[in-house]
Short mmCIF file of C-alpha atoms in Angstrom, two decimals:
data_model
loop_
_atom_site.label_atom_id
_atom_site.label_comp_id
_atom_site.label_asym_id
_atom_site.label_seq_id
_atom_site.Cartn_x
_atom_site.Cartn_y
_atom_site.Cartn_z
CA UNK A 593 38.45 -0.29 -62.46
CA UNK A 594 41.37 2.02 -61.66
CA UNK A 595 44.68 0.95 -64.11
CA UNK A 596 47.95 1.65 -64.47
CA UNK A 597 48.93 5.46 -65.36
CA UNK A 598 50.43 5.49 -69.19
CA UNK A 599 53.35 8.19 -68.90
CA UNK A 600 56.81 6.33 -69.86
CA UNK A 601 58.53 6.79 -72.74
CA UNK A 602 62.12 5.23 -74.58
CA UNK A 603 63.73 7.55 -72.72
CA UNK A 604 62.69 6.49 -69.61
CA UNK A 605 62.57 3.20 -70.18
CA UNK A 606 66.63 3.68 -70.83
CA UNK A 607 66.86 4.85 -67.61
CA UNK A 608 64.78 2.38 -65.89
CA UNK A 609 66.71 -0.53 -67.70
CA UNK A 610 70.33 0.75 -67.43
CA UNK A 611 69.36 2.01 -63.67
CA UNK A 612 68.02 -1.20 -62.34
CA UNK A 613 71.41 -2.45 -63.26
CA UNK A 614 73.92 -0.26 -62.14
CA UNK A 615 74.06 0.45 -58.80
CA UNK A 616 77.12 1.06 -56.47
CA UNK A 617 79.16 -2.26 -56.78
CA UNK A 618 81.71 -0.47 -58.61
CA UNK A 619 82.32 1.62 -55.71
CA UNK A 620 82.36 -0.33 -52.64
CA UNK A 621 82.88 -3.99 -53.76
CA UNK A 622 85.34 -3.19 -56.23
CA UNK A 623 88.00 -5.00 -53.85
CA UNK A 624 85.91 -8.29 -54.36
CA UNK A 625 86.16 -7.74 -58.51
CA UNK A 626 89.71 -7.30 -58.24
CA UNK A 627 90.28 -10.23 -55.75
CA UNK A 628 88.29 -12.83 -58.03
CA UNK A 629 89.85 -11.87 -61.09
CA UNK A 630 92.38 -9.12 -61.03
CA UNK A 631 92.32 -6.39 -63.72
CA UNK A 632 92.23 -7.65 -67.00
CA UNK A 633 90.47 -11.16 -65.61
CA UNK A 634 87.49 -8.56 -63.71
CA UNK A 635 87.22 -6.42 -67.59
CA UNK A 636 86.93 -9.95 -69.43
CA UNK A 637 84.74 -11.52 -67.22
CA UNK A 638 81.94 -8.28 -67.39
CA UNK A 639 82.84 -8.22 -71.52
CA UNK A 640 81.96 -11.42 -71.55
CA UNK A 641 79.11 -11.62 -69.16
CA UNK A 642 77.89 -8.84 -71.44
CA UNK A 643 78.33 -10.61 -74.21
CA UNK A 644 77.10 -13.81 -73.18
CA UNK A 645 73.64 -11.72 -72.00
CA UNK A 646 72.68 -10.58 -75.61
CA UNK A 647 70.32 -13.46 -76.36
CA UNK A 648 68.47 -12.79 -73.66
CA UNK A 649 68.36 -9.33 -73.70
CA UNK A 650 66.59 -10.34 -77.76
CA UNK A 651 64.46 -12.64 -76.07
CA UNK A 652 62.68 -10.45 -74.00
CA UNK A 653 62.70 -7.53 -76.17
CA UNK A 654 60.71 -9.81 -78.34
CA UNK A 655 58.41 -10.88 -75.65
CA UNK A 656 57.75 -7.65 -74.15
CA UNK A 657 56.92 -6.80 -77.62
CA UNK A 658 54.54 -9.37 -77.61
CA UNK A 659 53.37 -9.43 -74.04
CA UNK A 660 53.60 -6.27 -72.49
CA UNK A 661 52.43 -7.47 -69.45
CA UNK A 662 53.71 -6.21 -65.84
CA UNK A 663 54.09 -9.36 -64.95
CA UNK A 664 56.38 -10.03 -67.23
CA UNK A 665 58.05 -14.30 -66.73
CA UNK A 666 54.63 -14.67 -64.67
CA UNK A 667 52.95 -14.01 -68.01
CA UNK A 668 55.49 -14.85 -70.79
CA UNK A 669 55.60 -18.77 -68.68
CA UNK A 670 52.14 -18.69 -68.02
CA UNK A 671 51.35 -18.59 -71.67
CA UNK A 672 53.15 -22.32 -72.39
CA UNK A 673 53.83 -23.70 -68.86
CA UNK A 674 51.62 -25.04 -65.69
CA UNK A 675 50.56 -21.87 -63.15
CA UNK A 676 53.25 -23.92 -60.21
CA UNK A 677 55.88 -23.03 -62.92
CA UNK A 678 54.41 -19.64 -63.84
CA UNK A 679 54.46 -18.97 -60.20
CA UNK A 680 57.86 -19.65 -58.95
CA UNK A 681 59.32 -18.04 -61.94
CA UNK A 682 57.94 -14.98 -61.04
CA UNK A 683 58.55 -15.56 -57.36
CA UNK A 684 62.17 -16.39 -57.77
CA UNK A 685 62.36 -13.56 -59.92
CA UNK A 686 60.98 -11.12 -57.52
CA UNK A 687 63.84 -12.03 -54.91
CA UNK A 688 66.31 -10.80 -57.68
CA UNK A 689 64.91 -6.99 -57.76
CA UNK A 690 63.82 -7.17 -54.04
CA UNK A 691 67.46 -8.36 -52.31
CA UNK A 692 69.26 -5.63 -54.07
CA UNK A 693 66.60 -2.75 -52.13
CA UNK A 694 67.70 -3.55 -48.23
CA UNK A 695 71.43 -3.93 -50.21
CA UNK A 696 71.61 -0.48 -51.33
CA UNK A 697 69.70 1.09 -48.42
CA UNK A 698 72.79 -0.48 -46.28
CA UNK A 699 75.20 0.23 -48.81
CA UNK A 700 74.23 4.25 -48.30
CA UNK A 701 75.90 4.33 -45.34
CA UNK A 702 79.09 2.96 -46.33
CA UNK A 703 79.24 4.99 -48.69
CA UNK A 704 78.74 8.57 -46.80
CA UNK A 705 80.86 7.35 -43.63
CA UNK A 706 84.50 8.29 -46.23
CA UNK A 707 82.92 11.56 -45.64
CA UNK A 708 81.60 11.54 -42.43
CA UNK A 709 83.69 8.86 -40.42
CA UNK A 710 81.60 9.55 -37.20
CA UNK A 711 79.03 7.45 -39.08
CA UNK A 712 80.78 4.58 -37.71
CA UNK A 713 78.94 5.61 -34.40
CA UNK A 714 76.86 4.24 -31.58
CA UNK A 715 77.41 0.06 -32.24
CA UNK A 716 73.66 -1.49 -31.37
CA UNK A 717 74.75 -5.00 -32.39
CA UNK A 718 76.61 -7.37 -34.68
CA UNK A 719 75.41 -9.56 -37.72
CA UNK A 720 77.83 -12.47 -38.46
CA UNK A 721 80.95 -9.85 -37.17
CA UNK A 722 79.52 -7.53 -38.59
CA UNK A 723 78.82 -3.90 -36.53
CA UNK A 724 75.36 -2.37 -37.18
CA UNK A 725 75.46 1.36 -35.91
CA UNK A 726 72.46 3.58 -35.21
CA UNK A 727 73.30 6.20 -37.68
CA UNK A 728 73.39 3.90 -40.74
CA UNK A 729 70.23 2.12 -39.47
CA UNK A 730 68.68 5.52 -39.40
CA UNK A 731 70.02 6.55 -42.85
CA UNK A 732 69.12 2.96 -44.56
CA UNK A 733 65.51 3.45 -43.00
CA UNK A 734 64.95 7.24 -44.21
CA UNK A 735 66.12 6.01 -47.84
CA UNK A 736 63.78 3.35 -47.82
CA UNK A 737 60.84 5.39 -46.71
CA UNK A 738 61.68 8.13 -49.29
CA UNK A 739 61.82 5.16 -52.23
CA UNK A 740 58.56 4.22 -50.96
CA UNK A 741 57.06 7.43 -51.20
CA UNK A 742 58.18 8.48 -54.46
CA UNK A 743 56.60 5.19 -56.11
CA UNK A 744 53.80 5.47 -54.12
CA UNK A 745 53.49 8.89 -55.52
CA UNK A 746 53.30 8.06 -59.23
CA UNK A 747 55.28 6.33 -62.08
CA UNK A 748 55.29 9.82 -63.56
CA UNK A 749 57.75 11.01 -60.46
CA UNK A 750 59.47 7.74 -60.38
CA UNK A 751 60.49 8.39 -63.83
CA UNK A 752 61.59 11.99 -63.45
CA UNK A 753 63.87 10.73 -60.63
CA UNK A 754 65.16 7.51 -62.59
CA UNK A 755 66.45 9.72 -65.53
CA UNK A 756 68.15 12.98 -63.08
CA UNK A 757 69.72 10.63 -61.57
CA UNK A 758 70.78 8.61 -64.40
CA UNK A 759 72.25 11.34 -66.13
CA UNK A 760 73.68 12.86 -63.63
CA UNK A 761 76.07 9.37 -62.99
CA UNK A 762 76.68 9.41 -66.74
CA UNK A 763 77.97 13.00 -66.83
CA UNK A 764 80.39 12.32 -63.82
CA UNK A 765 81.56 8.63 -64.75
CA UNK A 766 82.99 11.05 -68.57
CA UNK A 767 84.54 13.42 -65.65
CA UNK A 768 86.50 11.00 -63.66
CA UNK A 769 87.25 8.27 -65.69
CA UNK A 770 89.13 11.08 -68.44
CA UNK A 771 91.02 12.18 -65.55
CA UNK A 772 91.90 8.53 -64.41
CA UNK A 773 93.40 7.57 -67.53
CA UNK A 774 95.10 10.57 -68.35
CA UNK A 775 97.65 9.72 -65.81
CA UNK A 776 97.05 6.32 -64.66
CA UNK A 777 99.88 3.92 -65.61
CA UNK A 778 99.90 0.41 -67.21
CA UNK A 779 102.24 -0.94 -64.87
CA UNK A 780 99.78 -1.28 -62.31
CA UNK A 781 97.58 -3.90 -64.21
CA UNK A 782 100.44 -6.41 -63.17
CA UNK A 783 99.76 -9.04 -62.64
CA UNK A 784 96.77 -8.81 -65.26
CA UNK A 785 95.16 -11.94 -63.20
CA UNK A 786 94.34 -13.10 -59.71
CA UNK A 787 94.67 -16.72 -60.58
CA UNK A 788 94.59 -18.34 -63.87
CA UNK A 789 93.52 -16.61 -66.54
CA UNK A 790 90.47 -18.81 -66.81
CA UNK A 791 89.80 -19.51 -63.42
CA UNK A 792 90.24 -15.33 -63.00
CA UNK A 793 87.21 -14.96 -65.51
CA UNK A 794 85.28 -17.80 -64.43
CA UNK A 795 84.79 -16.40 -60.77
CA UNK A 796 83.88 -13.00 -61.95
CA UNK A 797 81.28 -14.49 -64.53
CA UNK A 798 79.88 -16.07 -61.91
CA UNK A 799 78.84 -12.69 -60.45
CA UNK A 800 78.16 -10.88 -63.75
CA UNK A 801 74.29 -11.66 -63.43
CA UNK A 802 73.41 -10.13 -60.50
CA UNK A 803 75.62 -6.72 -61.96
CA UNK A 804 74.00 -7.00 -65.01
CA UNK A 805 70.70 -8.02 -63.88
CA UNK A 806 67.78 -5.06 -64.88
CA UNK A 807 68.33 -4.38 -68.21
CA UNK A 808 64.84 -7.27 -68.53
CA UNK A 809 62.94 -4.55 -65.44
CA UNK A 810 62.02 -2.99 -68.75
CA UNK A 811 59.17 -5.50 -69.22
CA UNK A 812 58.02 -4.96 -65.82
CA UNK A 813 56.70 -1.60 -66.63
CA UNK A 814 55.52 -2.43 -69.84
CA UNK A 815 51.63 -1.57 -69.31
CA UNK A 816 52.79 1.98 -68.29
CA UNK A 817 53.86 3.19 -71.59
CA UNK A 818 52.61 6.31 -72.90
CA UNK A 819 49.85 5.83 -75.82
CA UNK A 820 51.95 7.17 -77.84
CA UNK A 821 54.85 4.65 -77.68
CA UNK A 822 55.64 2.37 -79.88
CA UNK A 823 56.62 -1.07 -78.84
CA UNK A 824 59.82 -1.48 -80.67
CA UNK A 825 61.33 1.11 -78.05
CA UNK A 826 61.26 -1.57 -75.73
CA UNK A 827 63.72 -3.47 -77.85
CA UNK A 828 65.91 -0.52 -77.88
CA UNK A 829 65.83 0.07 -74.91
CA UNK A 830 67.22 -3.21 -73.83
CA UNK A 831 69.40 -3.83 -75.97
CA UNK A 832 70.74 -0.44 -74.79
CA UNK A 833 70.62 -0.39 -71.39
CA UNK A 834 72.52 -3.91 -71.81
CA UNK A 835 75.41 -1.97 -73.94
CA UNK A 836 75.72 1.43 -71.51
CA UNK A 837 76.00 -1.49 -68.82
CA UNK A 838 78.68 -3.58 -69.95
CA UNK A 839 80.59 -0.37 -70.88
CA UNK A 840 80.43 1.20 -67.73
CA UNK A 841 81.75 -1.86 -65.95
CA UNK A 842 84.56 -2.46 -68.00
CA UNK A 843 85.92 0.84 -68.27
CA UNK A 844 85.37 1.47 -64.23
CA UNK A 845 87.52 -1.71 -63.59
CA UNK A 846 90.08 -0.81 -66.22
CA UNK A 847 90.35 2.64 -64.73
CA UNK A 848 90.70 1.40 -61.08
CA UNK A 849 93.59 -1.04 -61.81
CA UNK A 850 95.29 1.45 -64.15
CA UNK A 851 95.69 4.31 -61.47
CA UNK A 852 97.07 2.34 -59.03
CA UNK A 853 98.42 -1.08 -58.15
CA UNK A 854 95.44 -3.04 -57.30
CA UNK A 855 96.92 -5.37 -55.08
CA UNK A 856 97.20 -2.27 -52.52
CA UNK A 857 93.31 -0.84 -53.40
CA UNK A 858 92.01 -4.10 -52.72
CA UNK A 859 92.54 -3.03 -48.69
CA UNK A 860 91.14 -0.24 -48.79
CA UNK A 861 87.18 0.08 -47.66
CA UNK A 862 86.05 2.22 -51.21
CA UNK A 863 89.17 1.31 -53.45
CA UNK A 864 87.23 3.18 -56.36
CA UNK A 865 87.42 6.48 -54.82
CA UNK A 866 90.79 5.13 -52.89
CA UNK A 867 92.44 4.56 -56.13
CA UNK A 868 91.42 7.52 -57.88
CA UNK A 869 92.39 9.83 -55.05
CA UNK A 870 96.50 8.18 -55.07
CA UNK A 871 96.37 9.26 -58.45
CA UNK A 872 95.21 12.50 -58.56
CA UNK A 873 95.32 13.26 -55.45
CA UNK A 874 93.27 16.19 -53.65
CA UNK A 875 89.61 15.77 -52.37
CA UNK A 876 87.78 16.74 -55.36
CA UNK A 877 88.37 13.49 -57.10
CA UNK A 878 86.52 11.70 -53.71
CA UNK A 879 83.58 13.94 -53.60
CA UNK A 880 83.37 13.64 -57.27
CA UNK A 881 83.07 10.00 -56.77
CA UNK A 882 80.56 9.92 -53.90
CA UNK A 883 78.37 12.12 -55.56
CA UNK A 884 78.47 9.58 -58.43
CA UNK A 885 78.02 7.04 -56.06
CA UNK A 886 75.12 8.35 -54.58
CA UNK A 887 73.17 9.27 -57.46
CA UNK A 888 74.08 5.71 -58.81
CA UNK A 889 72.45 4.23 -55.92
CA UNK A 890 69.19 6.21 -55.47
CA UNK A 891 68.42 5.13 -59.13
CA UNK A 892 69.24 1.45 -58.98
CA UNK A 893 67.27 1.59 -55.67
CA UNK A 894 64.57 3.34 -57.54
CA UNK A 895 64.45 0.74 -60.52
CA UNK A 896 64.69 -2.47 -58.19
CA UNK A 897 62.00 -1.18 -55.89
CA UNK A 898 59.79 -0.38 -58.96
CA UNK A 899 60.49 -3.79 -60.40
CA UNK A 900 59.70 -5.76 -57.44
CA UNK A 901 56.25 -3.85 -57.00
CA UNK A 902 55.00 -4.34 -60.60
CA UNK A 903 56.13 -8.29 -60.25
CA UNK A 904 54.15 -8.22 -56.61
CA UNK A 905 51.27 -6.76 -58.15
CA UNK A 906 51.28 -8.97 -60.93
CA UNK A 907 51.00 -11.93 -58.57
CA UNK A 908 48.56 -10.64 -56.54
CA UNK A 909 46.59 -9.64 -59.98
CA UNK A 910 46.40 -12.91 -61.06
CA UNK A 911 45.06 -14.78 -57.93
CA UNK A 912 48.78 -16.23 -56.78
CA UNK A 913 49.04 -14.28 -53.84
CA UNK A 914 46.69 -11.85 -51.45
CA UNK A 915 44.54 -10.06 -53.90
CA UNK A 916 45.17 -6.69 -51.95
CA UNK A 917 48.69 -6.24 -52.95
CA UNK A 918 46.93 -5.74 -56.86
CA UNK A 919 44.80 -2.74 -55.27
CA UNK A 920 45.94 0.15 -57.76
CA UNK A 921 46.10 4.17 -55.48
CA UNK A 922 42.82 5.65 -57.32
CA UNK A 923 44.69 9.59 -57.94
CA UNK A 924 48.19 8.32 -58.08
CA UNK A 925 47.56 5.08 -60.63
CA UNK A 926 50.42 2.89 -58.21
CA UNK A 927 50.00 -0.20 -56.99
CA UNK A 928 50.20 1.51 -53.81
CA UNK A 929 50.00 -1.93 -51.16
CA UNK A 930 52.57 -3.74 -53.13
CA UNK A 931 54.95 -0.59 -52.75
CA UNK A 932 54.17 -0.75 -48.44
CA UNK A 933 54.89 -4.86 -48.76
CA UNK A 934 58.24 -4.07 -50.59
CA UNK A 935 59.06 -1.01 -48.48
CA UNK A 936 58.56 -3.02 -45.37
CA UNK A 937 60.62 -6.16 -46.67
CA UNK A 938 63.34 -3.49 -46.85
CA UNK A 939 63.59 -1.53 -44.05
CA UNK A 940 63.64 -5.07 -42.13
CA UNK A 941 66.36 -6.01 -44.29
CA UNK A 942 68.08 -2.53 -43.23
CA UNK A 943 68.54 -3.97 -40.13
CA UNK A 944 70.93 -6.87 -40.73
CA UNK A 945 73.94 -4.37 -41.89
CA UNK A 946 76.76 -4.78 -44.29
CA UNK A 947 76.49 -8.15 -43.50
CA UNK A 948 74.30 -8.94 -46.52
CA UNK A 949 76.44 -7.32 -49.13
CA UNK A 950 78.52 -9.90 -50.26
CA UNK A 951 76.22 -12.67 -49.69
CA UNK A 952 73.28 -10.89 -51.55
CA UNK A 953 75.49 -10.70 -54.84
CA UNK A 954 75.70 -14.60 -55.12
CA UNK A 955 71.68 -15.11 -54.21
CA UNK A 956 70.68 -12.82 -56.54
CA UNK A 957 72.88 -14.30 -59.33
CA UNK A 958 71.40 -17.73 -59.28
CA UNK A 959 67.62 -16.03 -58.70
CA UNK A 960 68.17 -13.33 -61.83
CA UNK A 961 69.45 -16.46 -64.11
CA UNK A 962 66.35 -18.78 -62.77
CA UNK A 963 64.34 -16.14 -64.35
CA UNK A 964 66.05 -16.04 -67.10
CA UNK A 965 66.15 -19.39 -68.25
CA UNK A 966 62.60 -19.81 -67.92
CA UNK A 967 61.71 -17.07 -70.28
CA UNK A 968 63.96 -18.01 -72.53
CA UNK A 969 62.65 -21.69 -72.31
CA UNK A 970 59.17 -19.91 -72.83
CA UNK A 971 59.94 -17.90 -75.70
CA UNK A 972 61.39 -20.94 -77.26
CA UNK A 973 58.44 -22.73 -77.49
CA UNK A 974 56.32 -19.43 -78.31
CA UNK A 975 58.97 -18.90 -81.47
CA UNK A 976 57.57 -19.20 -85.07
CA UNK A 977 60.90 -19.12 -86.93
CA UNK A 978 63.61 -21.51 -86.33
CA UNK A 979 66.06 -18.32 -86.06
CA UNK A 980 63.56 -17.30 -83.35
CA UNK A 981 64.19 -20.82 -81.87
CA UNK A 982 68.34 -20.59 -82.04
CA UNK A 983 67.97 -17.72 -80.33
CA UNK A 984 65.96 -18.58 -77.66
CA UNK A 985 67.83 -21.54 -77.48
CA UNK A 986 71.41 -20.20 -77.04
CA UNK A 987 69.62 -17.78 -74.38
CA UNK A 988 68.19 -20.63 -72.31
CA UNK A 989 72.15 -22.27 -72.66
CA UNK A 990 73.64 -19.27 -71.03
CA UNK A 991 70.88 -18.84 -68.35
CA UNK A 992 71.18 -22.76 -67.41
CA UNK A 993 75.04 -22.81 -67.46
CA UNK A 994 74.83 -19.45 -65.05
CA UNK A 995 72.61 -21.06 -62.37
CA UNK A 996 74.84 -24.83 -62.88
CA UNK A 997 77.89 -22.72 -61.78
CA UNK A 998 76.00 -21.53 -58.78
CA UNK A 999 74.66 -25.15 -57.87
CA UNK A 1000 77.23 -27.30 -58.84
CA UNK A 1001 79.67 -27.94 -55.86
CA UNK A 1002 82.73 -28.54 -57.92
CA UNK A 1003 82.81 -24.93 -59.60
CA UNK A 1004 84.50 -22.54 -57.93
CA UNK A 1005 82.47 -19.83 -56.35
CA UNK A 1006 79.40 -22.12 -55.80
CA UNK A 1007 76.75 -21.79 -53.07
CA UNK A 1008 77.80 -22.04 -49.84
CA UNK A 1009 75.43 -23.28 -47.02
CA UNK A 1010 74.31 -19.51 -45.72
CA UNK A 1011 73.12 -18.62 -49.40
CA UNK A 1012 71.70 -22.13 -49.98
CA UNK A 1013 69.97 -21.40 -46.82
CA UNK A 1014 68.59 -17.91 -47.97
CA UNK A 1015 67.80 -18.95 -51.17
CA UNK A 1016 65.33 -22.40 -49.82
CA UNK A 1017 63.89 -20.16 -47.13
CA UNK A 1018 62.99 -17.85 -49.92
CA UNK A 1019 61.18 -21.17 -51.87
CA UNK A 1020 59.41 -22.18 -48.69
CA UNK A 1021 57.96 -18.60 -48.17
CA UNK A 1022 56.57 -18.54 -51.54
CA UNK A 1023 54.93 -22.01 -50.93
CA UNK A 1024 53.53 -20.78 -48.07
CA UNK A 1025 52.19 -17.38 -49.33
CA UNK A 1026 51.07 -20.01 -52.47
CA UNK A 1027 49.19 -22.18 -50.08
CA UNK A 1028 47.42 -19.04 -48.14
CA UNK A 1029 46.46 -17.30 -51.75
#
C-alpha cells in the first residue's frame, strides 16, 4: 500500500507552522485591528492572544510527539472519546484551515488592484454589496489551481515553496518595519485605544485565534517527517512558529499606528502599505509591501490547503467519510483526491468575493478554538503527571473561554446570525457526509 512520502524536516516544519498562520491580515484588514482596538489595545490584544496560546501550543507538541498521526484531533480524541466526538472535532477543525483557502485566493486580488487599479474591472455581480469583477475571479481561480497542483505534486515541492516564501516575508518585514520606525512618530498612537482599554483588547482577542491559528498544522503533517527526524523538532517547531507569530503581529500593528495617525489609515483600502507610504513616501515602500504581501499569502495559502488535505484524508482513512478521498498519488506520495475536494471547495468559494473576508475571520475563530479545546480536553485525560494535567487544563480554559466569547450573546463581538448560519450549515454538511460514509 502506497504511504505518505517522508521528506520534512524542523526546518520545514517552521515554515509550515509559522506559514499556516500568517497570512495577509496585516495588510488588508489592518483597518478592522485598528477599529476594534486602536494601537496599543490591537498590540495587547495579539501579546496576549499569544500569550494566552502557549498551553496549547505544549499540548500538542506533546501529542504530536506522541501521536504523530495526520489526523491529528481525529486521532489525539479518538484515543479517549466516542468516534461522533472524534469526528466533529476533526470536521470542525477542517473548516478552520479550509475557510482561510477561498479567503486568500480573494484576498489576491485586493491586494494587486493598489497596483493595477483596472483590476476593479468588468462587475459580473454583487455578494451582500459587495462587487465581484471578472479579473479577480480569474486571478482567485488561477491561484487556486496552482495551490492545487503544487500539493498534488509532492510534499517535497510543497515544502520548497513553504520555506522561499517564508523567508522571503521575513527578510522584507526587517526591511520595512526598520524604515517605519526610524521616522514614525509616537504622537500618532493617540488615542492608544478605540474604546476602553479593556473592551479595546477584548474585541481584538476575540479575533486572535483565527490570526494565530496554524502554528498546531504542524501535527497534520506529522507522518511525513524525514526518517531521520527526531520528534522533539515538532515541539520546537511549535513553540516557534507560535513566538515568530505573535512577534510579527505586534510589531506590524505598532509600526502602522506609529507612522501615521491611525484614525486617518483606518479609511484607506490597504492602510499597511497606506501608512507606510505617508511616511516615507515614494513607491518603493508600496511595492516593498505588496511583494511582502504576496509572498505572505501564497505560503499561508500553501499551509492551509496542505492542512485541510491531510485532515480530509485522515477522515476518509479512517472510514468517516468516502474512502476515496484517502487514495494516496502512487509516484507523487499525495493524497492526491483530497487535494481536488479542497481545490474545488475553493475555487467555489472564489466566487463569492471580498464578501467573505470579514465574516470568515469570526467563523474560523470559534472553529480553530473548537479544535482546540478538544485536544486539550484529550490530552488531559491522556496526561500521566499532574503538571501534564495543569497544563492541559489551563489549555482547555483558554480554548473554552475563546469559543464562550464567540457564543455568548452578551460579549461584544459575538456571532451574528450570517456566521451562526455558516457555521450550522457547516455541522449539517458533516452529518450528512457522516450519514453517507
Amino acid at each position: 500500500m502506497t504511504q505518505l512520502a517522508r521528506k520534512l524536516r524542523t526546518v520545514d516544519y517552521f515554515t509550515l507552522g509559522f506559514g499556516t498562520m500568517v497570512g495577509v491580515g496585516w495588510l488588508i484588514l489592518m483597518n478592522d485591528w485598528l477599529e476594534r482596538g486602536g494601537p496599543i489595545g490591537a498590540v495587547l490584544g495579539f501579546l496576549l492572544g499569544g500569550i494566552i496560546l502557549l498551553p496549547i501550543g505544549y499540548v500538542y507538541g506533546q501529542l504530536v510527539m506522541a501521536i504523530p498521526d495526520a489526523g491529528s484531533e481525529l486521532a489525539y480524541t479518538g484515543k479517549v472519546f466516542p468516534p461522533f466526538v472524534s469526528y466533529f472535532t476533526a470536521w470542525i477543525m477542517m473548516l478552520a484551515y479550509l475557510i482561510v483557502c477561498p479567503w486568500e485566493a480573494v484576498a489576491v486580488g485586493r491586494i494587486l488592484t493598489y497596483i493595477f487599479p483596472w483590476l476593479d474591472t468588468i462587475e459580473l455581480y454583487r455578494v451582500s454589496g459587495q462587487p465581484v469583477y471578472l479579473p479577480h475571479l480569474v486571478l482567485g481561480l488561477a491561484l487556486t489551481a496552482l495551490i492545487t497542483w503544487i500539493n498534488i505534486r509532492g510534499i517535497q515541492i510543497s515544502a520548497r515553496f513553504q520555506n522561499w516564501a517564508t523567508f522571503g516575508l521575513l527578510a522584507l518585514f526587517v526591511v520595512f518595519i526598520a524604515a517605519g520606525l526610524a521616522k514614525g512618530s509616537p504622537a500618532h498612537l493617540d488615542p492608544p485605544f478605540s474604546y476602553s482599554g479593556l473592551v479595546s483588547v477584548l474585541l481584538v482577542l476575540q479575533i486572535v485565534p483565527y490570526y494565530m491559528t496554524g502554528f498546531e498544522s504542524v501535527a497534520k503533517c506529522a507522518e511525513e517527517a524525514n526518517p531521520e527526524f527526531r520528534a522533539r523538532g515538532f515541539f520546537r517547531a511549535i513553540l516557534a512558529s507560535l513566538t515568530v507569530g505573535v512577534i510579527f503581529y505586534c510589531v506590524i500593528i505598532f509600526v502602522v499606528g506609529y507612522a501615521h495617525p491611525w484614525q486617518s489609515t483606518i479609511l484607506q483600502p490597504l492602510p499597511t502599505a497606506w501608512a507606510l507610504q505617508q511616511l516615507l513616501g515614494g513607491e518603493w515602500i508600496v511595492k516593498l509591501i505588496l511583494t511582502a504581501a504576496l509572498l505572505s499569502l501564497l505560503k499561508i495559502f500553501n499551509g492551509n490547503f496542505l492542512a485541510a488535505t491531510r485532515l480530509l484524508f485522515a477522515l476518509g482513512r479512517s472510514g468517516m467519510v468516502g474512502g476515496r478521498v484517502a487514495l494516496i498519488h502512487p509516484r507523487n506520495q499525495t493524497p492526491v483526491i483530497a487535494a481536488l475536494v479542497i481545490g474545488l471547495f475553493t475555487a467555489a468559494g472564489v466566487f463569492m468575493g471580498r464578501a467573505i473576508l470579514v465574516p470568515i475571520s469570526e467563523v474560523g475563530s470559534m472553529a480553530s478554538a473548537c479544535g482546540w479545546l478538544a485536544a486539550c480536553a484529550a490530552y488531559f485525560i491522556l496526561a500521566s503527571s499532574t503538571r501534564e494535567r495543569i497544563i492541559a487544563f489551563a489549555g482547555e480554559g483558554v480554548a473554552f473561554c475563546l469559543v464562550a466569547m464567540k457564543i455568548v450573546p452578551l460579549v461584544p463581538g459575538h456571532f451574528n446570525r450570517g456566521e451562526w448560519t455558516a457555521f450550522l450549515l457547516w455541522i449539517g454538511l458533516g452529518l450528512v457526509v457522516k450519514r453517507r460514509a
